Amino acid sequence: MTRDQEIFDIIRRDIVIGGHKARIYSIDGLVKDAVMGKMMIFFYSIKDESFFKDAETFAQNCVPCIEVNTQKDPNAVARDILSGVSAMFVEG
C-alpha cells in the first residue's frame, strides 16, 4: 500500500478541544454515530486549560465514557483500535 491510498474501514476525525488539536481513530461500523456526536459536543465545550496537564487528568475530567484508559505503548494502541476500541490523541 502506498502513502496516497486511503483506508476506508478506519475512521480518522480531527477536532480541536480547548485550543488543542486532537484526532480520534475508530473502526467504521463499530462506533455509534449518535454516541460519537454527543461526545463531540462535550469535547467542544471543554475550555479549562488545567485539564490538559497530562493524559490521566484529561481522561478523568474530559472523556464522558464509562471505560477509559490511557496508553503509551503504540503497539497496544494499534491493537486496541483494530479490536474496536476508539483512540484519541490530544496535542499537549
Short mmCIF file of C-alpha atoms in Angstrom, two decimals:
data_model
loop_
_atom_site.label_atom_id
_atom_site.label_comp_id
_atom_site.label_asym_id
_atom_site.label_seq_id
_atom_site.Cartn_x
_atom_site.Cartn_y
_atom_site.Cartn_z
CA MET A 1 0.00 0.00 0.00
CA THR A 2 1.33 3.44 -0.87
CA ARG A 3 1.00 6.60 1.21
CA ASP A 4 -1.68 8.06 -1.04
CA GLN A 5 -4.04 5.08 -0.72
CA GLU A 6 -6.94 5.54 1.65
CA ILE A 7 -8.22 3.03 4.17
CA PHE A 8 -11.99 3.28 4.41
CA ASP A 9 -12.53 0.97 7.39
CA ILE A 10 -10.56 3.16 9.79
CA ILE A 11 -12.21 6.49 10.55
CA ARG A 12 -10.00 9.45 11.43
CA ARG A 13 -11.66 12.55 12.84
CA ASP A 14 -9.66 15.72 13.51
CA ILE A 15 -11.11 18.16 16.06
CA VAL A 16 -9.95 20.97 18.34
CA ILE A 17 -10.58 20.64 22.07
CA GLY A 18 -9.94 23.74 24.16
CA GLY A 19 -7.49 25.06 21.58
CA HIS A 20 -5.60 21.74 21.38
CA LYS A 21 -5.58 19.67 18.20
CA ALA A 22 -6.97 16.17 18.69
CA ARG A 23 -7.50 13.15 16.50
CA ILE A 24 -9.87 10.23 17.05
CA TYR A 25 -9.42 6.85 15.36
CA SER A 26 -12.09 4.14 15.24
CA ILE A 27 -13.25 1.29 13.06
CA ASP A 28 -16.17 2.10 10.76
CA GLY A 29 -19.32 0.36 11.90
CA LEU A 30 -18.12 -0.29 15.44
CA VAL A 31 -18.85 3.18 16.81
CA LYS A 32 -22.37 4.52 17.01
CA ASP A 33 -22.69 7.91 15.31
CA ALA A 34 -25.11 9.20 17.97
CA VAL A 35 -22.69 8.39 20.78
CA MET A 36 -19.75 9.97 18.94
CA GLY A 37 -21.87 13.04 18.20
CA LYS A 38 -22.68 13.53 21.88
CA MET A 39 -19.03 13.10 22.78
CA MET A 40 -18.04 15.73 20.20
CA ILE A 41 -20.49 18.23 21.71
CA PHE A 42 -18.95 17.56 25.12
CA PHE A 43 -15.37 17.89 23.80
CA TYR A 44 -16.16 21.20 22.10
CA SER A 45 -17.38 22.60 25.43
CA ILE A 46 -14.06 22.00 27.25
CA LYS A 47 -12.26 25.27 27.99
CA ASP A 48 -10.33 24.64 31.21
CA GLU A 49 -6.62 24.54 30.36
CA SER A 50 -5.78 22.64 33.57
CA PHE A 51 -7.38 19.50 32.10
CA PHE A 52 -4.52 19.30 29.59
CA LYS A 53 -1.86 18.82 32.30
CA ASP A 54 -1.44 15.13 31.44
CA ALA A 55 -3.31 12.22 29.86
CA GLU A 56 -4.70 10.92 33.15
CA THR A 57 -6.16 14.30 34.10
CA PHE A 58 -7.69 14.70 30.66
CA ALA A 59 -9.18 11.18 30.71
CA GLN A 60 -10.66 11.61 34.19
CA ASN A 61 -12.19 15.03 33.54
CA CYS A 62 -12.89 15.26 29.84
CA VAL A 63 -13.89 11.86 28.45
CA PRO A 64 -17.57 11.13 29.13
CA CYS A 65 -17.29 7.34 28.81
CA ILE A 66 -17.54 4.60 31.40
CA GLU A 67 -14.44 2.71 30.23
CA VAL A 68 -11.40 4.91 29.65
CA ASN A 69 -7.71 4.22 29.96
CA THR A 70 -4.50 5.86 28.88
CA GLN A 71 -1.85 4.02 26.94
CA LYS A 72 1.71 4.93 26.00
CA ASP A 73 2.57 1.79 24.01
CA PRO A 74 1.85 2.50 20.32
CA ASN A 75 1.53 -1.23 19.56
CA ALA A 76 -1.14 -1.61 22.23
CA VAL A 77 -3.00 1.43 20.85
CA ALA A 78 -2.95 -0.05 17.33
CA ARG A 79 -4.15 -3.42 18.64
CA ASP A 80 -6.96 -1.74 20.58
CA ILE A 81 -8.11 0.26 17.56
CA LEU A 82 -8.17 -2.89 15.41
CA SER A 83 -10.13 -4.61 18.19
CA GLY A 84 -12.88 -1.97 18.02
CA VAL A 85 -11.76 0.50 20.69
CA SER A 86 -11.68 4.19 19.74
CA ALA A 87 -8.43 6.01 20.39
CA MET A 88 -7.89 9.73 20.89
CA PHE A 89 -4.65 11.63 20.63
CA VAL A 90 -4.59 15.16 22.05
CA GLU A 91 -1.84 17.70 21.43
CA GLY A 92 0.00 18.68 24.59
#
